[in-house]
Structure formats: C-alpha cells, structure tokens
XYZ file of C-alpha atoms in Angstrom:
519
model
C 0.028 0.045 -0.012
C 1.340 3.496 -1.005
C 0.589 6.646 0.686
C 1.079 10.267 -0.553
C 1.641 13.370 1.740
C 1.062 16.755 0.209
C 1.746 20.137 1.719
C 3.306 23.416 0.584
C 5.306 23.539 3.852
C 8.390 21.270 3.812
C 8.515 20.929 7.696
C 4.815 19.732 7.753
C 5.418 17.043 5.214
C 8.570 15.687 6.864
C 6.867 15.794 10.295
C 4.042 13.613 8.984
C 6.511 11.318 7.287
C 8.645 10.824 10.345
C 6.144 11.063 13.086
C 3.631 8.240 11.932
C 4.555 4.634 12.332
C 3.881 3.677 8.830
C 5.474 0.294 8.710
C 3.428 -1.068 11.701
C 0.416 -0.259 9.589
C 1.488 -2.136 6.434
C 2.466 0.874 4.491
C 4.950 -0.035 1.725
C 5.700 3.362 0.045
C 5.491 6.962 1.256
C 5.568 9.582 -1.476
C 5.861 13.351 -0.822
C 4.841 16.512 -2.829
C 4.957 20.171 -2.221
C 2.280 21.522 -4.567
C -0.752 20.234 -6.378
C 1.176 20.012 -9.581
C 3.816 17.624 -8.205
C 1.026 15.717 -6.549
C -0.599 15.081 -10.017
C 2.660 13.746 -11.375
C 3.106 11.484 -8.495
C -0.409 10.114 -8.817
C -0.124 9.615 -12.653
C 3.157 7.559 -12.137
C 2.201 5.467 -9.098
C -0.705 3.641 -7.600
C -1.737 5.588 -4.444
C -4.254 4.051 -1.843
C -4.238 6.914 0.618
C -3.701 10.785 0.257
C -2.903 13.151 3.239
C -3.335 16.592 2.022
C -3.299 20.202 2.916
C -6.195 22.364 1.684
C -4.677 25.795 1.050
C -1.599 25.490 -1.396
C -1.684 28.580 -3.590
C -2.369 28.717 -6.527
C -4.405 25.668 -6.055
C -6.095 23.736 -3.209
C -6.397 20.324 -1.890
C -9.980 20.377 -3.046
C -9.035 20.774 -6.540
C -6.590 18.119 -6.372
C -9.185 15.622 -4.909
C -11.768 16.721 -7.733
C -9.007 15.982 -10.355
C -8.544 12.521 -8.915
C -12.094 11.644 -8.970
C -12.364 12.862 -12.737
C -9.348 10.516 -13.332
C -11.160 7.536 -11.837
C -8.766 7.352 -8.787
C -10.629 5.985 -5.691
C -7.850 6.621 -3.241
C -8.947 7.577 0.273
C -8.226 11.228 1.320
C -7.556 12.725 4.772
C -7.421 16.650 4.858
C -4.875 18.141 7.205
C -5.646 21.802 7.505
C -5.586 24.768 10.145
C -8.791 26.129 8.788
C -11.665 25.329 11.169
C -14.389 27.025 8.945
C -17.623 25.024 8.583
C -17.640 25.573 4.675
C -14.274 23.906 4.437
C -15.519 20.889 6.437
C -18.669 20.638 4.353
C -16.917 20.660 0.955
C -14.425 18.109 2.147
C -17.419 15.858 2.980
C -19.000 16.509 -0.228
C -16.052 15.533 -2.155
C -15.962 12.212 -0.257
C -12.849 12.642 1.798
C -12.362 10.157 4.542
C -11.464 12.445 7.488
C -10.768 15.954 8.169
C -8.143 16.881 10.824
C -7.344 20.280 12.211
C -3.728 21.240 12.562
C -1.593 21.263 14.756
C -2.550 17.681 15.498
C -0.877 14.933 17.349
C 0.827 12.278 15.482
C -1.148 9.632 17.438
C -4.474 11.233 16.134
C -3.176 11.188 12.523
C -1.894 7.683 13.111
C -5.527 6.733 14.299
C -7.149 8.417 11.408
C -4.693 6.491 9.045
C -5.418 3.151 10.554
C -9.253 3.700 10.139
C -8.541 4.762 6.445
C -6.493 1.642 5.730
C -9.359 -0.497 7.251
C -11.822 1.029 5.020
C -9.542 0.340 2.023
C -9.089 -3.062 2.931
C -12.827 -3.617 3.189
C -13.499 -2.052 -0.204
C -10.698 -4.302 -1.602
C -12.427 -7.475 -0.158
C -15.711 -6.268 -1.472
C -14.378 -5.723 -4.922
C -12.709 -9.145 -4.959
C -15.856 -10.822 -3.878
C -17.943 -9.171 -6.582
C -15.347 -10.225 -9.194
C -15.196 -13.613 -7.859
C -19.093 -13.830 -7.821
C -19.208 -12.551 -11.451
C -16.480 -15.079 -12.506
C -18.425 -17.927 -10.768
C -21.544 -16.854 -12.526
C -19.958 -16.853 -15.896
C -18.274 -20.096 -15.362
C -21.119 -21.910 -13.629
C -23.081 -21.573 -17.114
C -20.134 -22.985 -18.945
C -19.970 -25.930 -16.261
C -23.695 -26.490 -16.553
C -23.468 -26.711 -20.406
C -20.502 -29.156 -19.970
C -22.472 -31.163 -17.497
C -25.361 -31.511 -20.031
C -22.997 -32.591 -22.891
C -21.417 -35.177 -20.604
C -24.630 -36.537 -19.463
C -25.978 -36.894 -23.206
C -22.633 -38.507 -24.193
C -21.982 -40.871 -21.347
C -25.571 -41.716 -20.082
C -24.482 -41.331 -16.555
C -27.002 -41.638 -13.633
C -29.942 -39.348 -13.779
C -29.751 -38.436 -10.016
C -26.050 -37.374 -10.285
C -26.722 -35.348 -13.275
C -29.533 -33.410 -11.484
C -27.564 -33.088 -8.345
C -24.558 -31.543 -10.217
C -26.794 -29.140 -12.117
C -28.335 -28.149 -8.862
C -25.016 -27.294 -7.400
C -24.370 -25.152 -10.427
C -27.494 -23.171 -9.779
C -29.804 -24.786 -12.371
C -32.881 -26.305 -10.532
C -34.273 -29.171 -12.347
C -36.127 -32.055 -10.734
C -37.343 -35.357 -11.726
C -40.791 -33.929 -12.372
C -39.595 -30.690 -14.140
C -40.990 -30.291 -17.618
C -38.369 -29.615 -20.333
C -38.574 -28.804 -23.799
C -35.455 -29.643 -26.004
C -34.835 -27.821 -29.371
C -32.139 -28.630 -31.738
C -30.919 -25.585 -33.746
C -29.155 -26.087 -36.906
C -27.120 -23.129 -38.253
C -26.769 -23.180 -42.125
C -23.292 -21.613 -42.430
C -19.674 -21.803 -41.052
C -20.143 -21.270 -37.206
C -18.574 -18.441 -35.382
C -17.320 -18.468 -31.741
C -20.064 -16.153 -30.443
C -23.003 -18.086 -32.047
C -24.017 -19.651 -28.709
C -23.923 -16.305 -27.123
C -26.098 -14.785 -29.965
C -28.505 -17.548 -29.766
C -28.784 -17.043 -25.898
C -29.408 -13.203 -26.326
C -32.196 -13.842 -29.016
C -33.896 -16.621 -27.001
C -33.893 -14.342 -23.859
C -35.322 -11.490 -25.976
C -38.205 -13.368 -27.661
C -39.033 -16.121 -25.258
C -38.537 -14.073 -22.041
C -36.191 -16.760 -20.702
C -33.177 -15.974 -18.399
C -30.157 -18.295 -17.673
C -31.965 -19.946 -14.957
C -34.650 -21.265 -17.313
C -32.614 -22.150 -20.350
C -29.342 -23.977 -21.396
C -27.567 -23.482 -24.714
C -25.161 -26.526 -25.360
C -22.882 -26.519 -28.422
C -23.189 -29.860 -30.339
C -21.311 -30.770 -33.350
C -20.438 -28.016 -35.658
C -23.242 -25.650 -36.636
C -25.620 -27.355 -34.283
C -26.867 -26.218 -30.747
C -29.303 -27.892 -28.222
C -31.361 -25.549 -26.278
C -33.053 -26.990 -23.211
C -36.077 -24.909 -21.881
C -37.535 -25.689 -18.494
C -40.071 -24.356 -16.047
C -43.466 -25.727 -14.682
C -45.453 -22.742 -15.800
C -44.048 -22.361 -19.426
C -46.282 -21.704 -22.162
C -44.958 -24.235 -24.714
C -47.646 -23.326 -27.297
C -46.227 -19.923 -27.828
C -42.666 -21.503 -28.513
C -43.197 -21.756 -32.218
C -43.920 -18.042 -33.058
C -41.163 -16.916 -30.789
C -38.687 -19.292 -32.472
C -39.859 -17.649 -35.821
C -38.873 -14.349 -34.666
C -35.458 -15.599 -33.337
C -34.892 -17.101 -36.684
C -35.844 -13.839 -38.584
C -33.679 -11.867 -36.424
C -30.734 -14.265 -36.861
C -30.924 -13.405 -40.748
C -31.657 -9.693 -40.244
C -28.407 -9.536 -38.199
C -26.388 -10.673 -40.996
C -25.600 -14.149 -39.525
C -26.488 -16.008 -42.605
C -29.597 -17.873 -43.663
C -32.279 -18.510 -41.142
C -31.560 -21.486 -38.794
C -33.723 -24.499 -38.561
C -35.321 -25.420 -35.105
C -36.449 -28.803 -34.406
C -38.664 -28.674 -31.568
C -39.003 -31.746 -29.226
C -41.884 -32.910 -27.035
C -42.309 -31.630 -23.579
C -40.816 -34.280 -21.627
C -39.252 -35.178 -18.122
C -35.533 -35.008 -17.662
C -35.310 -38.919 -17.946
C -36.272 -38.792 -21.648
C -33.705 -36.164 -22.681
C -31.354 -38.619 -24.276
C -34.081 -40.435 -26.360
C -35.639 -37.120 -27.352
C -32.222 -35.941 -28.702
C -31.785 -39.023 -30.833
C -35.228 -38.265 -32.426
C -34.084 -34.555 -33.020
C -30.946 -35.771 -34.656
C -32.916 -38.113 -36.985
C -35.152 -35.313 -37.968
C -32.153 -33.025 -38.687
C -30.369 -35.846 -40.670
C -33.509 -36.288 -42.847
C -33.524 -32.709 -43.733
C -31.213 -33.130 -46.570
C -32.324 -30.166 -48.443
C -31.587 -28.074 -45.181
C -34.973 -26.371 -45.059
C -35.054 -23.374 -42.760
C -37.823 -22.764 -40.286
C -39.448 -24.027 -37.183
C -40.521 -27.815 -37.142
C -42.681 -28.474 -34.191
C -43.245 -32.092 -32.784
C -46.700 -32.204 -34.571
C -45.122 -31.254 -37.777
C -43.658 -34.376 -39.614
C -41.382 -32.870 -42.142
C -40.654 -36.492 -43.092
C -42.728 -37.105 -46.211
C -45.109 -39.964 -45.330
C -47.299 -41.771 -47.869
C -45.968 -39.457 -50.560
C -45.649 -41.320 -54.007
C -42.689 -39.861 -55.757
C -42.891 -39.518 -59.618
C -39.304 -39.955 -60.731
C -38.214 -38.717 -64.299
C -37.496 -41.145 -67.110
C -33.823 -41.472 -66.707
C -33.508 -43.878 -69.621
C -34.565 -41.001 -71.693
C -31.785 -38.920 -70.038
C -29.297 -41.704 -71.002
C -30.256 -41.607 -74.662
C -29.948 -37.684 -74.592
C -26.523 -37.840 -72.977
C -25.328 -40.400 -75.509
C -26.585 -38.143 -78.359
C -24.614 -35.105 -76.891
C -27.706 -33.273 -75.606
C -25.813 -32.615 -72.154
C -27.184 -29.134 -71.578
C -30.738 -30.426 -71.823
C -30.034 -33.213 -69.405
C -28.483 -30.824 -66.919
C -31.298 -28.263 -67.057
C -33.987 -30.918 -66.555
C -32.184 -32.774 -63.717
C -31.544 -29.577 -61.721
C -35.000 -28.189 -62.477
C -36.522 -31.496 -61.263
C -34.583 -31.349 -57.962
C -35.312 -27.711 -57.590
C -38.984 -28.215 -58.125
C -39.094 -31.167 -55.382
C -37.077 -29.027 -52.948
C -39.447 -26.057 -53.380
C -42.402 -28.281 -52.876
C -41.022 -29.397 -49.655
C -40.661 -33.040 -50.905
C -36.896 -33.631 -50.619
C -35.869 -35.839 -47.564
C -33.421 -38.691 -47.184
C -35.543 -41.344 -48.666
C -36.182 -39.458 -51.732
C -32.613 -38.368 -52.183
C -31.437 -41.950 -51.735
C -33.782 -43.324 -54.537
C -32.955 -40.496 -56.980
C -29.156 -41.044 -56.196
C -29.361 -44.791 -56.968
C -31.355 -44.355 -60.215
C -29.038 -41.426 -61.463
C -25.755 -43.165 -60.853
C -26.977 -46.259 -62.601
C -27.755 -44.017 -65.633
C -24.489 -42.285 -65.468
C -22.508 -45.562 -65.349
C -24.400 -46.828 -68.269
C -23.400 -43.726 -70.418
C -19.756 -43.695 -69.112
C -19.365 -47.353 -70.199
C -20.619 -46.410 -73.785
C -17.583 -44.136 -73.864
C -15.316 -47.028 -72.626
C -14.517 -45.375 -69.343
C -13.554 -47.551 -66.419
C -15.533 -46.604 -62.999
C -12.372 -46.586 -61.040
C -10.859 -43.981 -63.307
C -13.529 -41.577 -62.796
C -13.298 -41.903 -58.994
C -9.363 -41.960 -59.037
C -8.905 -39.070 -61.274
C -12.006 -36.799 -61.207
C -14.382 -37.218 -58.302
C -13.684 -38.128 -54.653
C -15.269 -41.620 -54.053
C -16.568 -40.727 -50.524
C -18.376 -37.714 -51.894
C -19.869 -40.012 -54.431
C -21.210 -42.498 -51.990
C -22.516 -39.674 -49.555
C -24.237 -37.527 -52.137
C -27.597 -38.682 -51.050
C -26.980 -37.202 -47.621
C -27.290 -33.718 -48.870
C -29.274 -31.704 -51.552
C -26.412 -29.550 -52.434
C -24.144 -32.647 -52.755
C -26.590 -34.302 -55.157
C -26.797 -31.072 -57.206
C -22.934 -31.137 -57.365
C -22.804 -34.785 -58.383
C -25.466 -34.069 -61.175
C -23.432 -31.253 -62.479
C -20.159 -33.279 -62.365
C -21.791 -36.254 -64.159
C -23.232 -34.219 -66.999
C -20.168 -32.037 -67.380
C -17.955 -35.391 -67.391
C -20.024 -36.760 -70.258
C -19.794 -33.450 -72.209
C -16.018 -33.434 -71.880
C -15.785 -36.961 -73.118
C -17.925 -36.025 -76.190
C -15.816 -32.817 -76.810
C -12.503 -34.522 -76.361
C -9.417 -33.282 -74.443
C -9.736 -29.763 -73.403
C -7.568 -27.268 -71.486
C -7.689 -28.068 -67.831
C -8.909 -25.306 -65.523
C -7.022 -24.412 -62.462
C -9.004 -24.670 -59.092
C -9.148 -20.861 -58.945
C -10.653 -20.669 -62.407
C -13.102 -23.302 -61.474
C -14.101 -21.465 -58.475
C -14.510 -18.149 -60.560
C -16.650 -19.976 -63.103
C -18.815 -21.709 -60.446
C -19.477 -18.374 -58.788
C -20.461 -16.628 -61.834
C -22.658 -19.502 -62.902
C -24.420 -19.644 -59.624
C -24.686 -15.857 -58.683
C -28.283 -16.116 -57.782
C -27.534 -18.593 -54.747
C -26.609 -17.582 -51.343
C -22.977 -18.645 -51.818
C -20.465 -19.329 -49.024
C -16.815 -20.457 -49.500
C -17.756 -24.002 -48.186
C -20.385 -24.304 -51.159
C -17.742 -23.272 -53.624
C -15.078 -25.722 -52.323
C -17.515 -28.416 -52.234
C -18.679 -27.766 -55.786
C -15.062 -28.230 -57.147
C -14.202 -30.891 -54.687
C -11.556 -29.140 -52.558
C -10.986 -28.477 -48.926
C -12.476 -24.972 -48.123
C -9.400 -23.745 -46.222
C -6.986 -24.898 -49.027
C -9.067 -23.305 -51.578
C -9.435 -19.951 -49.635
C -5.629 -19.673 -49.147
C -4.863 -20.655 -52.965
C -7.473 -18.079 -54.140
C -6.212 -15.221 -51.980
C -2.688 -15.930 -53.279
C -3.614 -15.826 -57.039
C -6.509 -13.364 -56.969
C -5.281 -10.978 -54.212
C -8.613 -11.003 -52.684
C -10.332 -13.397 -50.227
C -12.883 -15.940 -51.702
C -15.592 -14.247 -49.396
C -14.917 -10.815 -50.597
C -14.645 -11.958 -54.435
C -18.196 -13.514 -54.071
C -19.509 -10.233 -52.710
C -17.819 -8.195 -55.317
C -19.106 -10.346 -58.212
C -22.737 -10.307 -56.787
C -22.575 -6.486 -56.534
C -21.026 -6.200 -60.042
C -24.317 -8.163 -61.335
C -26.500 -6.032 -59.225
C -25.002 -2.764 -60.426
C -25.616 -3.941 -64.012
C -29.414 -4.808 -63.187
C -29.846 -1.451 -61.349
C -28.477 0.487 -64.332
C -30.070 -1.373 -67.090
C -33.400 -2.673 -65.897
C -36.563 -1.403 -64.007
C -36.598 -4.334 -61.728
C -37.548 -3.419 -58.176
C -34.336 -3.367 -55.956
C -35.921 -6.067 -53.780
C -36.008 -8.413 -56.925
C -32.515 -7.479 -57.855
C -31.264 -8.450 -54.375
C -33.003 -11.978 -54.739
C -31.408 -12.409 -58.197
C -27.871 -11.993 -56.804
C -28.629 -14.412 -53.801
C -29.732 -11.960 -51.017
C -33.064 -13.124 -49.782
C -32.856 -10.364 -47.111
C -33.128 -6.882 -48.701
C -31.831 -5.211 -45.591
C -28.503 -7.381 -45.743
C -28.299 -6.689 -49.467
C -28.562 -2.938 -48.945
C -25.927 -2.851 -46.207
C -23.558 -4.878 -48.318
C -24.096 -2.796 -51.403
C -23.553 0.614 -49.578
C -20.405 -0.873 -47.965
C -18.901 -1.498 -51.277
C -20.314 1.654 -53.341
C -20.734 4.117 -50.682
C -24.377 4.669 -51.478
C -27.669 2.708 -51.368
C -28.920 0.801 -54.372
C -31.745 3.301 -54.862
C -29.159 6.117 -54.885
C -27.036 4.163 -57.321
C -29.847 3.644 -59.727
C -30.739 7.381 -59.614
C -27.157 8.450 -60.353
C -26.526 5.848 -62.965
C -29.855 5.804 -64.791
C-alpha cells in the first residue's frame, strides 16, 4: 500500500512522514509532494491508496486535487490536514468524499489513528471488490460448467440423479418432475465463436427466458441444443417466438435462417432419447430447409408417391450429346421437389441410386472405367455420400453431365482450381454462396481453396463472391427497371436489408441512390 503526503510546507510534510509509524500499519511506500502539480505527477506515475493533503496550497487547493483525482477515476481515500476550522471547508471536504478532516496542529497519534481507520476502509473495499469479481467469475463459469454437464450426460448416459444433483450445485434447478422442452438448432453456415452467445441473447429477448430457465449447449459444428424448462411455461407460444429468433438471426447478417427442431415436452429422464429423435429429423432434412419444425409437424414425407423422371431417356440424350438439356432438366426437377418441400433422405437416396446407374451406363458407352472416374475426377466418398445432402446431389449431377460433355468434346485445357471457383461463382450468382459451397462444388478443402484463391487473385474468396454479386447487381440497377428487392434476390440475397448494407459498404451509397445516379 502506498501513501502520498502533500503540503506546501516542507516541515509539515517531513513531520508527518517521520512522526507516524507507517511500517506497523502495512504501508509499503511513502511519497511526498509540495504542490498540487507535483502531486498530480506522483499520482499519474504511481498507484496511491491513501492521500494526506493540505487544503490551502496557492495557486491551487487540496479540494481541486481531489476533484481531479475523481475525474481520473482514482478512488484513493483522502484525509485533509488543515489549520482552517471554517464550516464551509469541512462541508466541502465531506461533499468531495474525503475520509477524514483533521485540524492542525494535531498529534501524530491522532493522525495515525485516522490513517489506521482509512486503511481498514481500503481493505474492506478491496475485499468487497474481489468478492464481486469472484461472484461474477463464478456466474460466468457456472453457465459453462452447466453446459458441459449436459454434454457429458448426453454422451455418457450417467445416472440421472447424479446429473440433476450436479446441475443443482451449479444453480440450475431441475427435478425429476420438471417439464423440459429440447430444441435442436441447426445453423446453415460456417459457425462463429459467438454463435452460442447470440442464440442465448435472442432466446432471452423473444422467449422471455433467462439463464436460470434455459441452457444452450454446443453440439457438433453448426448445431446447438437449447433446453427450456419451467413448470409454468407456455409451450404453445414457442413456435412463433422461434420464428422471430430465426428472422432476427438473418436480419443481423448471420446468414440464412437456422432450422429449429422442437422436441416434445418431456421429463429429464427422456432427454437422451428425445435428442436421438431430433438428430434423426435433422439428418432427414437433406435439403436443409429453414424454419421451425414442431413435434406435430412431420417434415418426413409420409405416404408420398414420388414421380421420378424417365432416366433412360436422359441416358439416350447424353449419348447423343444433349448434355445441356439433361443438366437443365435434372437440376430443375430437383429444384421443384425441394421448393415443394418433398426432398428428404428417402427421396434423395432413391434418386441417387437411379441417377448413378444412368451415369455408369453412359460412361461405359465411352469405354470409361469406373475406378478411373473416382481416382482422377471425383472423390469416391463424396460420390457415396451424395444422397445425404441436396447440395451434394446437385454437385454430383453437375459433375456427371459435365464429365460426359467433356468425353464428347474430347481433351480440353484443364482449368485451375481458382478458375473453376470463379466459373462456379459466376454461374451460380443467384445462390446464397459461401466459400464452403464453392469448395464443395469443385471438390476441394475450403481452407486450402481460400488460401490458394487469396494468393492468385489478391482478394479473399468471401470478398470476391460479394464483389461479383455487386457487379451483377450494379448492371441490373443500371439497365433494368426491376424493383431493388428483386435485384437483391437475383444475386442471392433473400434479405433486402442485408443486401442494401453490403451494397452500400462497397459503393458508398444505397442501391436506390446508385440507380438514380447511374440511370
């Protein structure tokens, strides 16, 4: 602990320094100053806990020094030592928050007693501050520990009693009879470190829940488990509130709306089984539909009779060189099924099986060996897993048709990965593209492609996608009368607000202003 003694009289300062038993009170350093200016310099260079200060020190005063300290955020205690007994002096000292006011001449024992009381107050404030910081630290960590506790329970299947007891110690009160509602949230883009915090904030805003009635647990990449609990909760209102959460997520520029799979209202002992069902529903959403799926909504398409296209006709068209027609029909068929909400894992598996059979039939007509295709052209695991994702299936269709077209056209100049990426972006400018989409389309690792693209193009892949979209948007704004909202959708921005922000960041003006100036 450091003390500063300030007085414009040398003998007064030295008398206080020599007359008080500082070491017995735990004071480590004693600093001195003979004017307000000197005192400020000492305070700026050193951490001072206690100030003993005269009041009248022309051209300034001890009051001015204390006011300056408070403006700088210094909370050192202050004891005024003065020969002025006027009431106004004492009242101003109290108003400024000084600890004590001692009239000179004073005995050193009186000064020492005042210093001891001030030190006791400083130590009390320190203990209070530490306790508050510890409490805040524990509150923050208890949430993390509670989330880790849920994750461990779901993975290991430990005893329910132990699980609930540990949650109770962490401030989460759930009993055997507490109703809970699990929700699996799927984020449709590369995750960021603050996604969990963002979800918590949105849930708290729209569902009125606080940390003692909800838990957000990170699962695999891009997936979170939200557990809501409370006996008086109105679960019927959950759907509309989640719709608002989903919409705000998109409006905040965090990407496409997440998908929320709402589980049944259950007791804690059914959480593990309920999570399995939610995972199954998520895995079946191969088209990655956004929205809120309640327990009563079976997005699985039951009793639906699929009408598959005539793929033998596609085979004949491919063999005769009509590759563009087959590509257009196949992609249009998949798009129609997706927009109708008919794409699930069962549908995609059947389509995958029929399509690859057609492709192999055509490939054999060109005397192509199957293992050559997957060794040189297409990752075999991606081929096998194409039915697990709508986007992967679209990628496989594009590859298969383009492969046949190349065989018909003969050898052609090989494109570099960056050239392939640029071509893919320009051909799919109407999609909500992310770097992972581009990398997947050209069968490359996303991080490796990003580094390669930055090196060759001098701009990041993410920025290039935005620049290309804005280039097309500028052309549409200049050369057409399309509404700005329609222009936004044509360059892959379903959210007009997000498009307007991106356009203004790149052009320095809104889309409407740009159209007016470049008409």
